[in-house]
PDB file of C-alpha atoms in Angstrom:
ATOM      1  CA  MET G1120       0.000   0.000   0.000  1.00  0.00           C
ATOM      2  CA  THR G1121       1.331   3.463  -0.863  1.00  0.00           C
ATOM      3  CA  ALA G1122       2.849   5.296   2.100  1.00  0.00           C
ATOM      4  CA  ILE G1123       0.953   8.373   3.289  1.00  0.00           C
ATOM      5  CA  PRO G1124       2.735  11.020   5.436  1.00  0.00           C
ATOM      6  CA  LEU G1125       1.776  10.896   9.107  1.00  0.00           C
ATOM      7  CA  GLY G1126      -0.975  13.301  10.064  1.00  0.00           C
ATOM      8  CA  VAL G1127      -2.346  13.577   6.521  1.00  0.00           C
ATOM      9  CA  PRO G1128      -5.915  12.232   6.245  1.00  0.00           C
ATOM     10  CA  ARG G1129      -6.422   9.753   3.428  1.00  0.00           C
ATOM     11  CA  ARG G1130      -9.185  10.491   0.958  1.00  0.00           C
ATOM     12  CA  LEU G1131     -11.719   7.713   0.493  1.00  0.00           C
ATOM     13  CA  LEU G1132     -12.332   6.358  -2.992  1.00  0.00           C
ATOM     14  CA  GLU G1133     -15.642   4.892  -4.085  1.00  0.00           C
ATOM     15  CA  PHE G1134     -15.849   2.072  -6.597  1.00  0.00           C
ATOM     16  CA  THR G1135     -17.894  -1.056  -7.269  1.00  0.00           C
ATOM     17  CA  LEU G1136     -16.651  -4.442  -6.081  1.00  0.00           C
ATOM     18  CA  ASP G1137     -18.739  -7.400  -7.241  1.00  0.00           C
ATOM     19  CA  GLY G1138     -21.788  -5.164  -7.569  1.00  0.00           C
ATOM     20  CA  GLN G1139     -21.415  -3.562  -4.152  1.00  0.00           C
ATOM     21  CA  GLU G1140     -20.418   0.055  -3.608  1.00  0.00           C
ATOM     22  CA  THR G1141     -17.113   0.064  -1.756  1.00  0.00           C
ATOM     23  CA  ARG G1142     -15.059   2.792  -0.102  1.00  0.00           C
ATOM     24  CA  VAL G1143     -11.331   2.382   0.526  1.00  0.00           C
ATOM     25  CA  PRO G1144      -8.531   4.798   1.478  1.00  0.00           C
ATOM     26  CA  GLU G1145      -6.647   6.373  -1.393  1.00  0.00           C
ATOM     27  CA  GLY G1146      -3.575   4.312  -2.250  1.00  0.00           C
ATOM     28  CA  SER G1147      -5.260   0.976  -1.500  1.00  0.00           C
ATOM     29  CA  THR G1148      -4.911  -1.856  -3.975  1.00  0.00           C
ATOM     30  CA  ILE G1149      -7.806  -3.919  -5.249  1.00  0.00           C
ATOM     31  CA  LEU G1150      -6.534  -6.767  -3.057  1.00  0.00           C
ATOM     32  CA  ASP G1151      -6.647  -4.488  -0.007  1.00  0.00           C
ATOM     33  CA  ALA G1152     -10.272  -3.720  -0.817  1.00  0.00           C
ATOM     34  CA  CYS G1153     -11.100  -7.405  -1.342  1.00  0.00           C
ATOM     35  CA  ARG G1154      -9.642  -8.369   2.008  1.00  0.00           C
ATOM     36  CA  ALA G1155     -11.425  -5.498   3.764  1.00  0.00           C
ATOM     37  CA  ALA G1156     -14.667  -6.783   2.240  1.00  0.00           C
ATOM     38  CA  GLY G1157     -13.931 -10.351   3.343  1.00  0.00           C
ATOM     39  CA  LYS G1158     -13.437 -11.683  -0.180  1.00  0.00           C
ATOM     40  CA  ASP G1159     -10.987 -14.586  -0.546  1.00  0.00           C
ATOM     41  CA  VAL G1160      -8.796 -13.732  -3.533  1.00  0.00           C
ATOM     42  CA  PRO G1161      -5.851 -16.172  -3.593  1.00  0.00           C
ATOM     43  CA  THR G1162      -2.280 -14.938  -3.942  1.00  0.00           C
ATOM     44  CA  LEU G1163       1.200 -16.405  -3.523  1.00  0.00           C
ATOM     45  CA  CYS G1164       3.670 -13.646  -4.350  1.00  0.00           C
ATOM     46  CA  GLN G1165       2.001 -10.805  -2.441  1.00  0.00           C
ATOM     47  CA  GLY G1166       3.465  -9.932   0.939  1.00  0.00           C
ATOM     48  CA  ASP G1167       2.521  -7.340   3.515  1.00  0.00           C
ATOM     49  CA  THR G1168       6.113  -6.137   3.995  1.00  0.00           C
ATOM     50  CA  LEU G1169       7.270  -6.011   0.365  1.00  0.00           C
ATOM     51  CA  GLU G1170       6.240  -4.228  -2.812  1.00  0.00           C
ATOM     52  CA  PRO G1171       4.256  -6.570  -5.117  1.00  0.00           C
ATOM     53  CA  LYS G1172       6.085  -8.254  -7.980  1.00  0.00           C
ATOM     54  CA  ASN G1173       3.032  -9.510  -9.941  1.00  0.00           C
ATOM     55  CA  ALA G1174       4.816 -12.828 -10.348  1.00  0.00           C
ATOM     56  CA  CYS G1175       2.316 -15.570  -9.513  1.00  0.00           C
ATOM     57  CA  ARG G1176      -0.785 -14.157 -11.265  1.00  0.00           C
ATOM     58  CA  VAL G1177      -3.118 -16.125  -9.017  1.00  0.00           C
ATOM     59  CA  CYS G1178      -4.879 -12.980  -7.770  1.00  0.00           C
ATOM     60  CA  VAL G1179      -6.129 -11.721 -11.143  1.00  0.00           C
ATOM     61  CA  VAL G1180      -9.534 -10.015 -11.295  1.00  0.00           C
ATOM     62  CA  GLU G1181     -11.640  -8.440 -14.008  1.00  0.00           C
ATOM     63  CA  VAL G1182     -11.848  -4.657 -14.296  1.00  0.00           C
ATOM     64  CA  GLU G1183     -14.530  -3.230 -16.564  1.00  0.00           C
ATOM     65  CA  GLY G1184     -12.910  -1.640 -19.613  1.00  0.00           C
ATOM     66  CA  ALA G1185      -9.562  -3.395 -19.182  1.00  0.00           C
ATOM     67  CA  ARG G1186      -8.446  -5.582 -22.060  1.00  0.00           C
ATOM     68  CA  THR G1187      -6.738  -8.134 -19.825  1.00  0.00           C
ATOM     69  CA  LEU G1188      -7.183  -9.468 -16.326  1.00  0.00           C
ATOM     70  CA  VAL G1189      -5.288  -7.375 -13.774  1.00  0.00           C
ATOM     71  CA  PRO G1190      -3.309  -8.463 -10.692  1.00  0.00           C
ATOM     72  CA  ALA G1191      -5.272  -7.362  -7.641  1.00  0.00           C
ATOM     73  CA  CYS G1192      -2.124  -7.213  -5.491  1.00  0.00           C
ATOM     74  CA  SER G1193      -0.626  -4.258  -7.375  1.00  0.00           C
ATOM     75  CA  ARG G1194      -3.463  -2.547  -9.240  1.00  0.00           C
ATOM     76  CA  LYS G1195      -4.493   0.533  -7.285  1.00  0.00           C
ATOM     77  CA  ALA G1196      -8.175   1.103  -6.650  1.00  0.00           C
ATOM     78  CA  GLU G1197      -9.592   4.050  -8.599  1.00  0.00           C
ATOM     79  CA  ALA G1198     -12.743   6.095  -8.119  1.00  0.00           C
ATOM     80  CA  GLY G1199     -15.570   4.761 -10.282  1.00  0.00           C
ATOM     81  CA  MET G1200     -13.785   1.504 -11.060  1.00  0.00           C
ATOM     82  CA  ARG G1201     -15.980  -1.567 -11.510  1.00  0.00           C
ATOM     83  CA  VAL G1202     -14.258  -4.769 -10.345  1.00  0.00           C
ATOM     84  CA  ARG G1203     -15.441  -8.359 -10.477  1.00  0.00           C
ATOM     85  CA  THR G1204     -13.456 -10.984  -8.595  1.00  0.00           C
ATOM     86  CA  ASP G1205     -15.326 -14.219  -9.265  1.00  0.00           C
ATOM     87  CA  THR G1206     -16.076 -14.215 -12.989  1.00  0.00           C
ATOM     88  CA  GLU G1207     -15.683 -17.311 -15.138  1.00  0.00           C
ATOM     89  CA  ARG G1208     -12.708 -15.695 -16.876  1.00  0.00           C
ATOM     90  CA  ALA G1209     -10.897 -14.915 -13.625  1.00  0.00           C
ATOM     91  CA  ARG G1210     -11.606 -18.328 -12.136  1.00  0.00           C
ATOM     92  CA  HIS G1211     -10.406 -20.111 -15.276  1.00  0.00           C
ATOM     93  CA  SER G1212      -7.167 -18.112 -15.249  1.00  0.00           C
ATOM     94  CA  ARG G1213      -6.520 -18.949 -11.595  1.00  0.00           C
ATOM     95  CA  LYS G1214      -7.281 -22.606 -12.269  1.00  0.00           C
ATOM     96  CA  VAL G1215      -4.748 -22.822 -15.093  1.00  0.00           C
ATOM     97  CA  VAL G1216      -2.064 -20.976 -13.126  1.00  0.00           C
ATOM     98  CA  LEU G1217      -2.545 -23.313 -10.158  1.00  0.00           C
ATOM     99  CA  GLU G1218      -2.383 -26.327 -12.470  1.00  0.00           C
ATOM    100  CA  LEU G1219       0.850 -25.126 -14.055  1.00  0.00           C
ATOM    101  CA  LEU G1220       2.424 -24.438 -10.667  1.00  0.00           C
ATOM    102  CA  ALA G1221       1.314 -27.697  -9.068  1.00  0.00           C
ATOM    103  CA  SER G1222       2.436 -29.742 -12.078  1.00  0.00           C
ATOM    104  CA  SER G1223       5.973 -28.323 -11.945  1.00  0.00           C
ATOM    105  CA  VAL G1224       6.731 -27.777  -8.237  1.00  0.00           C
ATOM    106  CA  ASP G1225       5.848 -29.296  -4.886  1.00  0.00           C
ATOM    107  CA  LEU G1226       3.101 -27.231  -3.196  1.00  0.00           C
ATOM    108  CA  SER G1227       2.678 -29.579  -0.237  1.00  0.00           C
ATOM    109  CA  THR G1228       3.947 -26.990   2.275  1.00  0.00           C
ATOM    110  CA  THR G1229       2.276 -23.995   0.626  1.00  0.00           C
ATOM    111  CA  PRO G1230      -0.471 -22.670   2.924  1.00  0.00           C
ATOM    112  CA  ASN G1231      -3.960 -22.882   1.340  1.00  0.00           C
ATOM    113  CA  ALA G1232      -2.664 -24.477  -1.879  1.00  0.00           C
ATOM    114  CA  ALA G1233      -4.670 -27.671  -1.407  1.00  0.00           C
ATOM    115  CA  VAL G1234      -7.794 -25.619  -0.635  1.00  0.00           C
ATOM    116  CA  TRP G1235      -7.361 -23.492  -3.763  1.00  0.00           C
ATOM    117  CA  LEU G1236      -6.709 -26.508  -5.985  1.00  0.00           C
ATOM    118  CA  LYS G1237      -9.976 -28.023  -4.788  1.00  0.00           C
ATOM    119  CA  GLU G1238     -11.937 -24.769  -4.951  1.00  0.00           C
ATOM    120  CA  TYR G1239     -10.942 -24.073  -8.555  1.00  0.00           C
ATOM    121  CA  GLU G1240     -11.142 -27.749  -9.573  1.00  0.00           C
ATOM    122  CA  ALA G1241      -7.558 -27.620 -10.777  1.00  0.00           C
ATOM    123  CA  GLU G1242      -6.184 -30.840 -12.255  1.00  0.00           C
ATOM    124  CA  PRO G1243      -2.371 -30.667 -12.447  1.00  0.00           C
ATOM    125  CA  ASP G1244      -2.221 -34.326 -13.514  1.00  0.00           C
ATOM    126  CA  ARG G1245      -3.922 -33.546 -16.805  1.00  0.00           C
ATOM    127  CA  PHE G1246      -0.520 -32.570 -18.242  1.00  0.00           C
ATOM    128  CA  GLY G1247       0.515 -36.199 -17.965  1.00  0.00           C
ATOM    129  CA  PRO G1248       3.500 -38.007 -16.432  1.00  0.00           C
ATOM    130  CA  ASP G1249       5.927 -36.347 -18.836  1.00  0.00           C
ATOM    131  CA  ALA G1250       5.227 -32.824 -17.580  1.00  0.00           C
ATOM    132  CA  ALA G1251       8.486 -31.088 -16.691  1.00  0.00           C
ATOM    133  CA  ARG G1252       9.064 -30.850 -12.951  1.00  0.00           C
ATOM    134  CA  ILE G1253      11.647 -29.091 -10.844  1.00  0.00           C
ATOM    135  CA  ASP G1254      12.718 -32.152  -8.904  1.00  0.00           C
ATOM    136  CA  GLN G1255      15.804 -31.126  -6.987  1.00  0.00           C
ATOM    137  CA  GLU G1256      17.133 -32.419  -3.709  1.00  0.00           C
ATOM    138  CA  PRO G1257      16.986 -29.907  -0.836  1.00  0.00           C
ATOM    139  CA  ARG G1258      20.239 -28.045  -0.331  1.00  0.00           C
ATOM    140  CA  VAL G1259      21.361 -28.545   3.262  1.00  0.00           C
ATOM    141  CA  ASP G1260      24.684 -26.716   3.479  1.00  0.00           C
ATOM    142  CA  ASN G1261      24.383 -24.939   6.829  1.00  0.00           C
ATOM    143  CA  ASP G1262      22.819 -25.424  10.251  1.00  0.00           C
ATOM    144  CA  LEU G1263      20.290 -22.577  10.055  1.00  0.00           C
ATOM    145  CA  TYR G1264      18.036 -22.914   7.027  1.00  0.00           C
ATOM    146  CA  VAL G1265      17.412 -25.150   4.037  1.00  0.00           C
ATOM    147  CA  ARG G1266      16.840 -24.333   0.376  1.00  0.00           C
ATOM    148  CA  ASP G1267      14.381 -26.637  -1.377  1.00  0.00           C
ATOM    149  CA  LEU G1268      14.151 -25.352  -4.947  1.00  0.00           C
ATOM    150  CA  GLY G1269      11.679 -28.083  -5.813  1.00  0.00           C
ATOM    151  CA  LYS G1270       9.087 -25.964  -3.944  1.00  0.00           C
ATOM    152  CA  CYS G1271      10.073 -22.579  -5.394  1.00  0.00           C
ATOM    153  CA  VAL G1272       7.491 -20.719  -7.519  1.00  0.00           C
ATOM    154  CA  LEU G1273       9.872 -17.842  -8.381  1.00  0.00           C
ATOM    155  CA  CYS G1274       7.855 -15.204  -6.558  1.00  0.00           C
ATOM    156  CA  TYR G1275      11.053 -13.114  -6.044  1.00  0.00           C
ATOM    157  CA  LYS G1276      10.101 -12.216  -2.475  1.00  0.00           C
ATOM    158  CA  CYS G1277      13.354 -13.615  -1.099  1.00  0.00           C
ATOM    159  CA  VAL G1278      15.336 -11.613  -3.656  1.00  0.00           C
ATOM    160  CA  ASP G1279      13.561  -8.407  -2.633  1.00  0.00           C
ATOM    161  CA  ALA G1280      13.975  -9.117   1.083  1.00  0.00           C
ATOM    162  CA  CYS G1281      17.698  -9.717   0.618  1.00  0.00           C
ATOM    163  CA  GLY G1282      18.017  -6.752  -1.750  1.00  0.00           C
ATOM    164  CA  ASP G1283      17.030  -3.099  -1.765  1.00  0.00           C
ATOM    165  CA  GLN G1284      13.687  -3.491  -0.008  1.00  0.00           C
ATOM    166  CA  TRP G1285      15.132  -4.685   3.305  1.00  0.00           C
ATOM    167  CA  GLN G1286      18.526  -6.265   3.951  1.00  0.00           C
ATOM    168  CA  ASN G1287      20.631  -4.700   1.162  1.00  0.00           C
ATOM    169  CA  THR G1288      22.943  -7.705   1.181  1.00  0.00           C
ATOM    170  CA  PHE G1289      22.119  -8.761  -2.398  1.00  0.00           C
ATOM    171  CA  ALA G1290      23.335 -12.290  -1.729  1.00  0.00           C
ATOM    172  CA  ILE G1291      20.664 -13.971  -3.863  1.00  0.00           C
ATOM    173  CA  SER G1292      19.183 -13.375  -7.285  1.00  0.00           C
ATOM    174  CA  VAL G1293      17.579 -15.232 -10.187  1.00  0.00           C
ATOM    175  CA  ALA G1294      19.924 -17.345 -12.310  1.00  0.00           C
ATOM    176  CA  GLY G1295      19.094 -19.018 -15.607  1.00  0.00           C
ATOM    177  CA  ARG G1296      16.214 -18.448 -17.988  1.00  0.00           C
ATOM    178  CA  GLY G1297      12.854 -19.972 -18.760  1.00  0.00           C
ATOM    179  CA  PHE G1298      12.162 -23.272 -17.045  1.00  0.00           C
ATOM    180  CA  ASP G1299      15.790 -23.358 -15.868  1.00  0.00           C
ATOM    181  CA  ALA G1300      15.388 -20.124 -13.899  1.00  0.00           C
ATOM    182  CA  ARG G1301      16.151 -20.570 -10.210  1.00  0.00           C
ATOM    183  CA  ILE G1302      16.992 -18.607  -7.090  1.00  0.00           C
ATOM    184  CA  ALA G1303      20.726 -18.785  -6.441  1.00  0.00           C
ATOM    185  CA  VAL G1304      23.660 -17.191  -4.683  1.00  0.00           C
ATOM    186  CA  GLU G1305      26.782 -16.162  -6.592  1.00  0.00           C
ATOM    187  CA  HIS G1306      28.072 -18.965  -8.844  1.00  0.00           C
ATOM    188  CA  ASP G1307      25.137 -21.075  -7.611  1.00  0.00           C
ATOM    189  CA  GLY G1308      27.326 -22.346  -4.783  1.00  0.00           C
ATOM    190  CA  PRO G1309      26.690 -23.125  -1.120  1.00  0.00           C
ATOM    191  CA  LEU G1310      25.407 -20.453   1.232  1.00  0.00           C
ATOM    192  CA  THR G1311      28.549 -20.759   3.314  1.00  0.00           C
ATOM    193  CA  GLY G1312      30.609 -19.364   0.442  1.00  0.00           C
ATOM    194  CA  SER G1313      28.234 -16.508  -0.393  1.00  0.00           C
ATOM    195  CA  ALA G1314      27.518 -13.004   0.884  1.00  0.00           C
ATOM    196  CA  CYS G1315      24.588 -14.315   2.957  1.00  0.00           C
ATOM    197  CA  VAL G1316      24.512 -12.881   6.495  1.00  0.00           C
ATOM    198  CA  TYR G1317      21.957 -15.473   7.705  1.00  0.00           C
ATOM    199  CA  CYS G1318      19.367 -12.931   8.802  1.00  0.00           C
ATOM    200  CA  GLY G1319      16.670 -15.345   7.639  1.00  0.00           C
ATOM    201  CA  ASN G1320      14.487 -12.553   6.274  1.00  0.00           C
ATOM    202  CA  CYS G1321      14.186 -14.519   3.040  1.00  0.00           C
ATOM    203  CA  VAL G1322      12.793 -17.445   5.044  1.00  0.00           C
ATOM    204  CA  GLU G1323      10.293 -15.090   6.693  1.00  0.00           C
ATOM    205  CA  VAL G1324       8.724 -14.055   3.379  1.00  0.00           C
ATOM    206  CA  CYS G1325       8.872 -17.369   1.482  1.00  0.00           C
ATOM    207  CA  PRO G1326       5.261 -18.438   0.768  1.00  0.00           C
ATOM    208  CA  THR G1327       5.854 -22.078  -0.181  1.00  0.00           C
ATOM    209  CA  GLY G1328       8.395 -23.574   2.221  1.00  0.00           C
ATOM    210  CA  ALA G1329      11.131 -23.493  -0.394  1.00  0.00           C
ATOM    211  CA  LEU G1330      13.133 -21.770   2.339  1.00  0.00           C
ATOM    212  CA  SER G1331      12.662 -23.203   5.807  1.00  0.00           C
ATOM    213  CA  PHE G1332      14.321 -23.378   9.200  1.00  0.00           C
ATOM    214  CA  LYS G1333      16.666 -26.353   9.520  1.00  0.00           C
ATOM    215  CA  SER G1334      14.776 -27.265  12.684  1.00  0.00           C
ATOM    216  CA  GLU G1335      11.459 -27.314  10.813  1.00  0.00           C
ATOM    217  CA  PHE G1336      12.960 -29.227   7.895  1.00  0.00           C
ATOM    218  CA  ASP G1337      14.348 -31.924  10.198  1.00  0.00           C
ATOM    219  CA  MET G1338      11.091 -32.229  12.135  1.00  0.00           C
ATOM    220  CA  ARG G1339       9.029 -32.524   8.950  1.00  0.00           C
ATOM    221  CA  ALA G1340      11.388 -35.236   7.720  1.00  0.00           C
ATOM    222  CA  ALA G1341      10.950 -37.077  11.006  1.00  0.00           C
ATOM    223  CA  GLY G1342       7.168 -36.598  10.938  1.00  0.00           C
ATOM    224  CA  THR G1343       7.130 -34.689  14.221  1.00  0.00           C
ATOM    225  CA  TRP G1344       6.307 -31.184  12.944  1.00  0.00           C
ATOM    226  CA  ASP G1345       2.800 -30.306  14.171  1.00  0.00           C
ATOM    227  CA  GLU G1346       1.678 -26.681  14.069  1.00  0.00           C
ATOM    228  CA  SER G1347      -1.554 -27.548  15.884  1.00  0.00           C
ATOM    229  CA  ARG G1348       0.535 -28.338  18.970  1.00  0.00           C
ATOM    230  CA  GLN G1349       2.627 -25.191  18.761  1.00  0.00           C
ATOM    231  CA  THR G1350       2.150 -22.057  20.828  1.00  0.00           C
ATOM    232  CA  ARG G1351       3.291 -18.587  19.798  1.00  0.00           C
ATOM    233  CA  THR G1352       4.642 -16.087  22.282  1.00  0.00           C
ATOM    234  CA  THR G1353       5.812 -12.610  21.281  1.00  0.00           C
ATOM    235  CA  THR G1354       8.617 -11.114  23.320  1.00  0.00           C
ATOM    236  CA  VAL G1355      11.499  -8.651  22.924  1.00  0.00           C
ATOM    237  CA  CYS G1356      14.924  -9.739  21.703  1.00  0.00           C
ATOM    238  CA  ALA G1357      17.525  -9.481  24.491  1.00  0.00           C
ATOM    239  CA  TYR G1358      20.651  -9.303  22.336  1.00  0.00           C
ATOM    240  CA  CYS G1359      20.806  -5.504  21.894  1.00  0.00           C
ATOM    241  CA  GLY G1360      18.867  -2.317  22.596  1.00  0.00           C
ATOM    242  CA  VAL G1361      16.992  -1.982  19.290  1.00  0.00           C
ATOM    243  CA  GLY G1362      13.879  -3.630  20.718  1.00  0.00           C
ATOM    244  CA  CYS G1363      13.021  -6.098  17.966  1.00  0.00           C
ATOM    245  CA  ASN G1364       9.951  -8.225  18.621  1.00  0.00           C
ATOM    246  CA  LEU G1365      10.332 -12.000  18.414  1.00  0.00           C
ATOM    247  CA  THR G1366       7.568 -14.554  18.106  1.00  0.00           C
ATOM    248  CA  LEU G1367       8.698 -17.841  19.628  1.00  0.00           C
ATOM    249  CA  HIS G1368       7.116 -20.951  18.109  1.00  0.00           C
ATOM    250  CA  VAL G1369       7.173 -23.629  20.804  1.00  0.00           C
ATOM    251  CA  GLN G1370       6.325 -27.315  20.483  1.00  0.00           C
ATOM    252  CA  ASP G1371       6.738 -29.807  23.337  1.00  0.00           C
ATOM    253  CA  ASN G1372       8.413 -27.123  25.452  1.00  0.00           C
ATOM    254  CA  GLU G1373      11.094 -26.542  22.798  1.00  0.00           C
ATOM    255  CA  ILE G1374      11.531 -23.475  20.576  1.00  0.00           C
ATOM    256  CA  VAL G1375      11.283 -24.782  17.019  1.00  0.00           C
ATOM    257  CA  LYS G1376      11.604 -21.490  15.143  1.00  0.00           C
ATOM    258  CA  VAL G1377      11.478 -17.709  15.581  1.00  0.00           C
ATOM    259  CA  THR G1378       9.567 -15.203  13.464  1.00  0.00           C
ATOM    260  CA  SER G1379       8.742 -11.530  13.927  1.00  0.00           C
ATOM    261  CA  PRO G1380       5.386  -9.684  13.713  1.00  0.00           C
ATOM    262  CA  HIS G1381       5.024  -7.969  10.353  1.00  0.00           C
ATOM    263  CA  ASP G1382       3.055  -5.104  11.871  1.00  0.00           C
ATOM    264  CA  ASN G1383       5.766  -4.245  14.401  1.00  0.00           C
ATOM    265  CA  PRO G1384       7.014  -0.669  13.769  1.00  0.00           C
ATOM    266  CA  VAL G1385      10.591  -1.615  14.723  1.00  0.00           C
ATOM    267  CA  THR G1386      11.208  -4.766  12.702  1.00  0.00           C
ATOM    268  CA  HIS G1387       8.377  -5.062  10.136  1.00  0.00           C
ATOM    269  CA  GLY G1388       9.045  -8.805  10.291  1.00  0.00           C
ATOM    270  CA  ASN G1389      12.806  -8.513   9.835  1.00  0.00           C
ATOM    271  CA  LEU G1390      15.491  -9.743  12.220  1.00  0.00           C
ATOM    272  CA  CYS G1391      19.241 -10.312  12.321  1.00  0.00           C
ATOM    273  CA  ILE G1392      20.961 -13.684  12.708  1.00  0.00           C
ATOM    274  CA  LYS G1393      20.982 -13.421  16.505  1.00  0.00           C
ATOM    275  CA  GLY G1394      17.320 -12.607  16.851  1.00  0.00           C
ATOM    276  CA  ARG G1395      16.102 -15.246  14.400  1.00  0.00           C
ATOM    277  CA  PHE G1396      18.482 -18.123  15.072  1.00  0.00           C
ATOM    278  CA  GLY G1397      20.201 -17.404  18.386  1.00  0.00           C
ATOM    279  CA  TYR G1398      17.640 -18.938  20.735  1.00  0.00           C
ATOM    280  CA  GLN G1399      19.452 -22.107  21.812  1.00  0.00           C
ATOM    281  CA  HIS G1400      20.662 -20.584  25.086  1.00  0.00           C
ATOM    282  CA  VAL G1401      17.050 -20.183  26.223  1.00  0.00           C
ATOM    283  CA  GLN G1402      16.476 -23.925  26.285  1.00  0.00           C
ATOM    284  CA  ASN G1403      19.956 -25.035  27.307  1.00  0.00           C
ATOM    285  CA  ARG G1404      19.217 -27.014  30.467  1.00  0.00           C
ATOM    286  CA  ASP G1405      22.715 -28.332  31.166  1.00  0.00           C
TER     287      ASP G1405
END
C-alpha cells in the first residue's frame, strides 16, 4: 500500500466491487479492498512487507474496460472503477495458473494451496506423467536454514527481502532463464561461500516452504512437525537495545523457530541472525 505522510488524512475512494459500492482509502490496492470486504482472492507472491512483484498471477480479477485481467495485489483502486473478482474468466485463469504451478513444483507446504486446488477444480495431472518438474534435492549446506528449490514458484520475495527493499545484502538473485530459472547465490554455490549474512528474512517471506528453518525441515522429515501443537509467544529480543519483537514458536516445550510480527514498527518482520536463530541458550538445560 502506498505510504501516506503521518498526520495527513487519506481520501476515500468509491468504486464497485462485485456489484457492491465500496469505499477504501486512497492508495489501497484492489486486493486491499477485497480483504477489507472479506473476499478470498488467492495470492502467492504478495506480501505485507514487500512491494508486489506480480509474479504468480493467481490474484487476477476483471476490471470493466480493461483488455486483460489485472493483478489485484498491485493494481491501485480508482474512483468509479468496476471490479469483479469471481467471474468465469478470472476463475479459469486462476485454475490454469494453479495447475501449471502444481504440475511443476511441490506445493505440499504452501499454505492454502490444497484448498485453492480443490476450490478451482484444478487438475495438475492432466498434463501427464511427462510434464516437466523441478525435482531437486533440498540443499542442506548450513545449520540454520534449508533451500528446497523443488518448492520454489519464483515469486522473487526472497530476492527483494535480501536486496534493496530490506537487507541490502544482495546475496541472492535469479539465475538461468525460462524453465531453468532458479533462485541462487553467486556462482550457484553453497550459502557458506556466499555473501549471505543469515538474517533469515528470506525465510520469513517465502510463501511455499522453499526456504525453511533447519529445525522445521528436520522435524518434517521425522514426521514430528505439528503446528496444531505449537504455541506462539511474542517477546522482545535481548541481544541488543533496538527492541526487535520475536515470536517464539514452541512445540513440546522446545523453541522450534522464531519469526517476527510484520506489523511491528521496529522490525516489520525482519530480524538479524541473533534474533532469528540465536535462541538455543534459552532452552539449554545443562
